[in-house]
Amino acid sequence: HRPRPRTYRRGHQDALARWATDELSGRGLFPGNTGLVVIAAVRPARRGDLAQLAAIYNHYVEHSAATFDTEPCSAESRSAWLETFSDDGPFRLLVATDADRVIGWASSSRYRAHPAFVQTVEVGIYIDPEIRAQGVGSLLYGALFEELRSETLHLAVAGIALPNDAS
C-alpha cells in the first residue's frame, strides 16, 4: 500500500507546515506546478527505484558538469552503487517520492579511502528537473542530515561544479 500525496490550496502553507512538522515524519510540503502544495514522502532508496534514480542522474550527465560523468548510466550499472548504502550508518541514500515516482534523491557516501577521512562523508543531491527550485532539495537534505545526526561524523562535504547557481 502506497500513501497518496495530499494536496492543499495555496494560502494554507503556514498551518500545513506546522501540521507537517508535528505530524509527518519523513514528509514535507512543496509548491506544486498546479498552484497546490503536495506532500512528498522521504524514504530510503530501494532496488526498484534504480531506473528512476538513473533517469534523474542522467539528466545532469547530459545537461551539466555537476556529475563529472561524461556518459549516461543504466539502471543495471547503478546496482553496485546502490549496494554501498544502508538504512543505518553514515552512508545513506534517501529518495523523495510523489505518489509512485521518485522526484529526487540525496546521498552521503565515503569521501576518500584514507583513514584520516573515516569521519567525513560526501553528500550529493539530484532533483527531477521538472520540479527543481520547489523545496524538494531542502526536504531531502533536511532528512539526510537528521539521519546523519546520530552518526559519528566530523564533516560533510559536497563537490560543486560551476556554473551552478542552484547549489
PDB file of C-alpha atoms in Angstrom:
ATOM      1  CA  HIS A   1       0.000   0.000   0.000  1.00  0.00           C
ATOM      2  CA  ARG A   2       1.449   3.364  -1.013  1.00  0.00           C
ATOM      3  CA  PRO A   3       0.242   6.591   0.555  1.00  0.00           C
ATOM      4  CA  ARG A   4      -1.334   9.011  -1.871  1.00  0.00           C
ATOM      5  CA  PRO A   5       0.053  12.542  -1.848  1.00  0.00           C
ATOM      6  CA  ARG A   6      -2.171  15.123  -0.265  1.00  0.00           C
ATOM      7  CA  THR A   7      -2.772  18.467  -1.939  1.00  0.00           C
ATOM      8  CA  TYR A   8      -3.850  21.740  -0.413  1.00  0.00           C
ATOM      9  CA  ARG A   9      -4.646  25.137  -1.853  1.00  0.00           C
ATOM     10  CA  ARG A  10      -2.067  27.913  -1.569  1.00  0.00           C
ATOM     11  CA  GLY A  11      -2.553  30.251   1.361  1.00  0.00           C
ATOM     12  CA  HIS A  12      -2.701  27.448   3.889  1.00  0.00           C
ATOM     13  CA  GLN A  13       1.038  26.690   3.798  1.00  0.00           C
ATOM     14  CA  ASP A  14       1.852  28.086   7.270  1.00  0.00           C
ATOM     15  CA  ALA A  15      -0.762  26.000   9.060  1.00  0.00           C
ATOM     16  CA  LEU A  16       0.078  22.984   6.941  1.00  0.00           C
ATOM     17  CA  ALA A  17       3.806  23.393   7.533  1.00  0.00           C
ATOM     18  CA  ARG A  18       3.200  23.400  11.301  1.00  0.00           C
ATOM     19  CA  TRP A  19       0.978  20.341  10.957  1.00  0.00           C
ATOM     20  CA  ALA A  20       3.516  18.572   8.737  1.00  0.00           C
ATOM     21  CA  THR A  21       6.369  19.339  11.106  1.00  0.00           C
ATOM     22  CA  ASP A  22       4.427  17.936  14.055  1.00  0.00           C
ATOM     23  CA  GLU A  23       2.633  15.050  12.397  1.00  0.00           C
ATOM     24  CA  LEU A  24       4.643  13.802   9.432  1.00  0.00           C
ATOM     25  CA  SER A  25       7.946  12.064   9.879  1.00  0.00           C
ATOM     26  CA  GLY A  26       9.874  11.993   6.607  1.00  0.00           C
ATOM     27  CA  ARG A  27       7.415  14.112   4.667  1.00  0.00           C
ATOM     28  CA  GLY A  28       7.368  17.751   3.656  1.00  0.00           C
ATOM     29  CA  LEU A  29       5.495  20.398   1.765  1.00  0.00           C
ATOM     30  CA  PHE A  30       6.474  21.954  -1.506  1.00  0.00           C
ATOM     31  CA  PRO A  31       4.588  24.039  -4.064  1.00  0.00           C
ATOM     32  CA  GLY A  32       3.327  22.047  -6.992  1.00  0.00           C
ATOM     33  CA  ASN A  33       3.113  23.316 -10.573  1.00  0.00           C
ATOM     34  CA  THR A  34      -0.672  23.466 -10.336  1.00  0.00           C
ATOM     35  CA  GLY A  35      -0.780  26.005  -7.526  1.00  0.00           C
ATOM     36  CA  LEU A  36      -1.270  23.299  -4.909  1.00  0.00           C
ATOM     37  CA  VAL A  37       1.002  22.141  -2.137  1.00  0.00           C
ATOM     38  CA  VAL A  38       1.977  18.487  -2.384  1.00  0.00           C
ATOM     39  CA  ILE A  39       3.352  16.351   0.424  1.00  0.00           C
ATOM     40  CA  ALA A  40       6.217  14.155  -0.705  1.00  0.00           C
ATOM     41  CA  ALA A  41       7.397  11.159   1.301  1.00  0.00           C
ATOM     42  CA  VAL A  42      11.104  10.694   2.000  1.00  0.00           C
ATOM     43  CA  ARG A  43      12.344   7.144   2.484  1.00  0.00           C
ATOM     44  CA  PRO A  44      15.441   5.005   1.929  1.00  0.00           C
ATOM     45  CA  ALA A  45      16.038   4.070  -1.693  1.00  0.00           C
ATOM     46  CA  ARG A  46      15.061   0.610  -2.902  1.00  0.00           C
ATOM     47  CA  ARG A  47      16.299  -1.562  -5.754  1.00  0.00           C
ATOM     48  CA  GLY A  48      13.028  -0.851  -7.575  1.00  0.00           C
ATOM     49  CA  ASP A  49      13.983   2.856  -7.686  1.00  0.00           C
ATOM     50  CA  LEU A  50      17.100   2.281  -9.804  1.00  0.00           C
ATOM     51  CA  ALA A  51      15.544   3.160 -13.178  1.00  0.00           C
ATOM     52  CA  GLN A  52      14.155   6.451 -11.856  1.00  0.00           C
ATOM     53  CA  LEU A  53      17.387   7.264  -9.976  1.00  0.00           C
ATOM     54  CA  ALA A  54      19.383   6.693 -13.168  1.00  0.00           C
ATOM     55  CA  ALA A  55      16.976   8.791 -15.258  1.00  0.00           C
ATOM     56  CA  ILE A  56      17.280  11.771 -12.895  1.00  0.00           C
ATOM     57  CA  TYR A  57      21.068  11.390 -12.716  1.00  0.00           C
ATOM     58  CA  ASN A  58      21.370  11.070 -16.495  1.00  0.00           C
ATOM     59  CA  HIS A  59      19.653  14.407 -16.996  1.00  0.00           C
ATOM     60  CA  TYR A  60      22.533  16.049 -15.139  1.00  0.00           C
ATOM     61  CA  VAL A  61      25.135  13.955 -17.002  1.00  0.00           C
ATOM     62  CA  GLU A  62      23.704  15.175 -20.311  1.00  0.00           C
ATOM     63  CA  HIS A  63      22.941  18.822 -19.396  1.00  0.00           C
ATOM     64  CA  SER A  64      25.572  19.897 -16.866  1.00  0.00           C
ATOM     65  CA  ALA A  65      29.026  19.225 -15.474  1.00  0.00           C
ATOM     66  CA  ALA A  66      27.622  18.529 -11.988  1.00  0.00           C
ATOM     67  CA  THR A  67      28.180  14.754 -12.051  1.00  0.00           C
ATOM     68  CA  PHE A  68      31.675  14.828 -13.568  1.00  0.00           C
ATOM     69  CA  ASP A  69      30.500  11.863 -15.704  1.00  0.00           C
ATOM     70  CA  THR A  70      30.551  12.062 -19.484  1.00  0.00           C
ATOM     71  CA  GLU A  71      28.260   9.146 -20.395  1.00  0.00           C
ATOM     72  CA  PRO A  72      24.748   8.323 -19.155  1.00  0.00           C
ATOM     73  CA  CYS A  73      24.387   5.259 -16.935  1.00  0.00           C
ATOM     74  CA  SER A  74      21.933   2.394 -16.981  1.00  0.00           C
ATOM     75  CA  ALA A  75      19.876   1.223 -14.035  1.00  0.00           C
ATOM     76  CA  GLU A  76      21.815  -2.051 -14.090  1.00  0.00           C
ATOM     77  CA  SER A  77      25.149  -0.251 -13.898  1.00  0.00           C
ATOM     78  CA  ARG A  78      23.980   1.598 -10.771  1.00  0.00           C
ATOM     79  CA  SER A  79      23.185  -1.623  -8.898  1.00  0.00           C
ATOM     80  CA  ALA A  80      26.660  -1.895  -7.296  1.00  0.00           C
ATOM     81  CA  TRP A  81      26.459   1.801  -6.376  1.00  0.00           C
ATOM     82  CA  LEU A  82      23.135   1.193  -4.607  1.00  0.00           C
ATOM     83  CA  GLU A  83      24.742  -1.577  -2.533  1.00  0.00           C
ATOM     84  CA  THR A  84      27.179   0.944  -0.963  1.00  0.00           C
ATOM     85  CA  PHE A  85      24.320   2.497   1.027  1.00  0.00           C
ATOM     86  CA  SER A  86      22.425   1.184   4.051  1.00  0.00           C
ATOM     87  CA  ASP A  87      19.496   2.160   6.263  1.00  0.00           C
ATOM     88  CA  ASP A  88      21.899   2.818   9.137  1.00  0.00           C
ATOM     89  CA  GLY A  89      25.466   4.011   9.341  1.00  0.00           C
ATOM     90  CA  PRO A  90      26.952   7.066   7.640  1.00  0.00           C
ATOM     91  CA  PHE A  91      26.308   6.015   4.026  1.00  0.00           C
ATOM     92  CA  ARG A  92      22.658   6.717   3.215  1.00  0.00           C
ATOM     93  CA  LEU A  93      20.571   7.120   0.082  1.00  0.00           C
ATOM     94  CA  LEU A  94      17.178   8.778   0.519  1.00  0.00           C
ATOM     95  CA  VAL A  95      14.545   9.399  -2.133  1.00  0.00           C
ATOM     96  CA  ALA A  96      11.665  11.864  -2.241  1.00  0.00           C
ATOM     97  CA  THR A  97       8.542  10.456  -3.847  1.00  0.00           C
ATOM     98  CA  ASP A  98       5.337  11.913  -5.189  1.00  0.00           C
ATOM     99  CA  ALA A  99       2.857   9.045  -5.399  1.00  0.00           C
ATOM    100  CA  ASP A 100       4.578   6.334  -7.473  1.00  0.00           C
ATOM    101  CA  ARG A 101       7.584   8.233  -8.786  1.00  0.00           C
ATOM    102  CA  VAL A 102      10.951   9.278  -7.421  1.00  0.00           C
ATOM    103  CA  ILE A 103      11.307  13.054  -7.734  1.00  0.00           C
ATOM    104  CA  GLY A 104      14.764  13.389  -6.229  1.00  0.00           C
ATOM    105  CA  TRP A 105      17.448  11.783  -4.115  1.00  0.00           C
ATOM    106  CA  ALA A 106      20.156  12.731  -1.645  1.00  0.00           C
ATOM    107  CA  SER A 107      23.108  10.645  -0.538  1.00  0.00           C
ATOM    108  CA  SER A 108      26.013  10.517   1.859  1.00  0.00           C
ATOM    109  CA  SER A 109      28.904   8.372   0.742  1.00  0.00           C
ATOM    110  CA  ARG A 110      32.550   7.649   1.503  1.00  0.00           C
ATOM    111  CA  TYR A 111      34.610  10.771   0.841  1.00  0.00           C
ATOM    112  CA  ARG A 112      38.039   9.143   0.454  1.00  0.00           C
ATOM    113  CA  ALA A 113      39.517   5.790   1.406  1.00  0.00           C
ATOM    114  CA  HIS A 114      42.261   7.318   3.584  1.00  0.00           C
ATOM    115  CA  PRO A 115      41.888   6.517   7.313  1.00  0.00           C
ATOM    116  CA  ALA A 116      42.006  10.243   8.140  1.00  0.00           C
ATOM    117  CA  PHE A 117      38.665  10.680   6.339  1.00  0.00           C
ATOM    118  CA  VAL A 118      36.740   7.907   8.111  1.00  0.00           C
ATOM    119  CA  GLN A 119      34.503  10.522   9.790  1.00  0.00           C
ATOM    120  CA  THR A 120      33.903  12.534   6.593  1.00  0.00           C
ATOM    121  CA  VAL A 121      31.104  11.927   4.106  1.00  0.00           C
ATOM    122  CA  GLU A 122      30.451  13.430   0.715  1.00  0.00           C
ATOM    123  CA  VAL A 123      26.852  14.478   0.156  1.00  0.00           C
ATOM    124  CA  GLY A 124      25.077  14.815  -3.157  1.00  0.00           C
ATOM    125  CA  ILE A 125      21.603  15.627  -4.343  1.00  0.00           C
ATOM    126  CA  TYR A 126      19.745  15.328  -7.640  1.00  0.00           C
ATOM    127  CA  ILE A 127      16.206  16.571  -8.262  1.00  0.00           C
ATOM    128  CA  ASP A 128      13.876  15.789 -11.161  1.00  0.00           C
ATOM    129  CA  PRO A 129      14.416  18.804 -13.472  1.00  0.00           C
ATOM    130  CA  GLU A 130      10.648  19.311 -13.838  1.00  0.00           C
ATOM    131  CA  ILE A 131      10.282  20.222 -10.159  1.00  0.00           C
ATOM    132  CA  ARG A 132      13.569  21.930  -9.303  1.00  0.00           C
ATOM    133  CA  ALA A 133      13.511  25.031  -7.065  1.00  0.00           C
ATOM    134  CA  GLN A 134      10.337  23.930  -5.276  1.00  0.00           C
ATOM    135  CA  GLY A 135      11.787  22.856  -1.915  1.00  0.00           C
ATOM    136  CA  VAL A 136      12.336  19.151  -2.547  1.00  0.00           C
ATOM    137  CA  GLY A 137      16.104  19.544  -2.194  1.00  0.00           C
ATOM    138  CA  SER A 138      15.707  21.227   1.184  1.00  0.00           C
ATOM    139  CA  LEU A 139      13.348  18.462   2.250  1.00  0.00           C
ATOM    140  CA  LEU A 140      15.838  15.769   1.217  1.00  0.00           C
ATOM    141  CA  TYR A 141      18.889  17.408   2.744  1.00  0.00           C
ATOM    142  CA  GLY A 142      16.945  18.070   5.950  1.00  0.00           C
ATOM    143  CA  ALA A 143      16.010  14.389   6.198  1.00  0.00           C
ATOM    144  CA  LEU A 144      19.523  13.224   5.317  1.00  0.00           C
ATOM    145  CA  PHE A 145      21.230  15.494   7.848  1.00  0.00           C
ATOM    146  CA  GLU A 146      18.721  14.491  10.518  1.00  0.00           C
ATOM    147  CA  GLU A 147      19.589  10.819   9.938  1.00  0.00           C
ATOM    148  CA  LEU A 148      23.320  11.588   9.972  1.00  0.00           C
ATOM    149  CA  ARG A 149      22.988  13.446  13.264  1.00  0.00           C
ATOM    150  CA  SER A 150      23.257  10.158  15.202  1.00  0.00           C
ATOM    151  CA  GLU A 151      26.423   9.070  13.353  1.00  0.00           C
ATOM    152  CA  THR A 152      29.999   9.717  14.477  1.00  0.00           C
ATOM    153  CA  LEU A 153      30.933  12.202  11.778  1.00  0.00           C
ATOM    154  CA  HIS A 154      33.232  15.189  11.727  1.00  0.00           C
ATOM    155  CA  LEU A 155      32.405  16.715   8.358  1.00  0.00           C
ATOM    156  CA  ALA A 156      30.049  16.513   5.376  1.00  0.00           C
ATOM    157  CA  VAL A 157      31.426  17.915   2.121  1.00  0.00           C
ATOM    158  CA  ALA A 158      29.980  18.475  -1.344  1.00  0.00           C
ATOM    159  CA  GLY A 159      31.706  18.985  -4.677  1.00  0.00           C
ATOM    160  CA  ILE A 160      30.020  21.691  -6.728  1.00  0.00           C
ATOM    161  CA  ALA A 161      30.846  22.342 -10.367  1.00  0.00           C
ATOM    162  CA  LEU A 162      30.381  25.847 -11.745  1.00  0.00           C
ATOM    163  CA  PRO A 163      28.222  27.323 -13.101  1.00  0.00           C
ATOM    164  CA  ASN A 164      25.620  26.003 -10.677  1.00  0.00           C
ATOM    165  CA  ASP A 165      23.502  28.822  -9.253  1.00  0.00           C
ATOM    166  CA  ALA A 166      21.107  26.429  -7.514  1.00  0.00           C
ATOM    167  CA  SER A 167      23.882  24.869  -5.441  1.00  0.00           C
TER     168      SER A 167
END
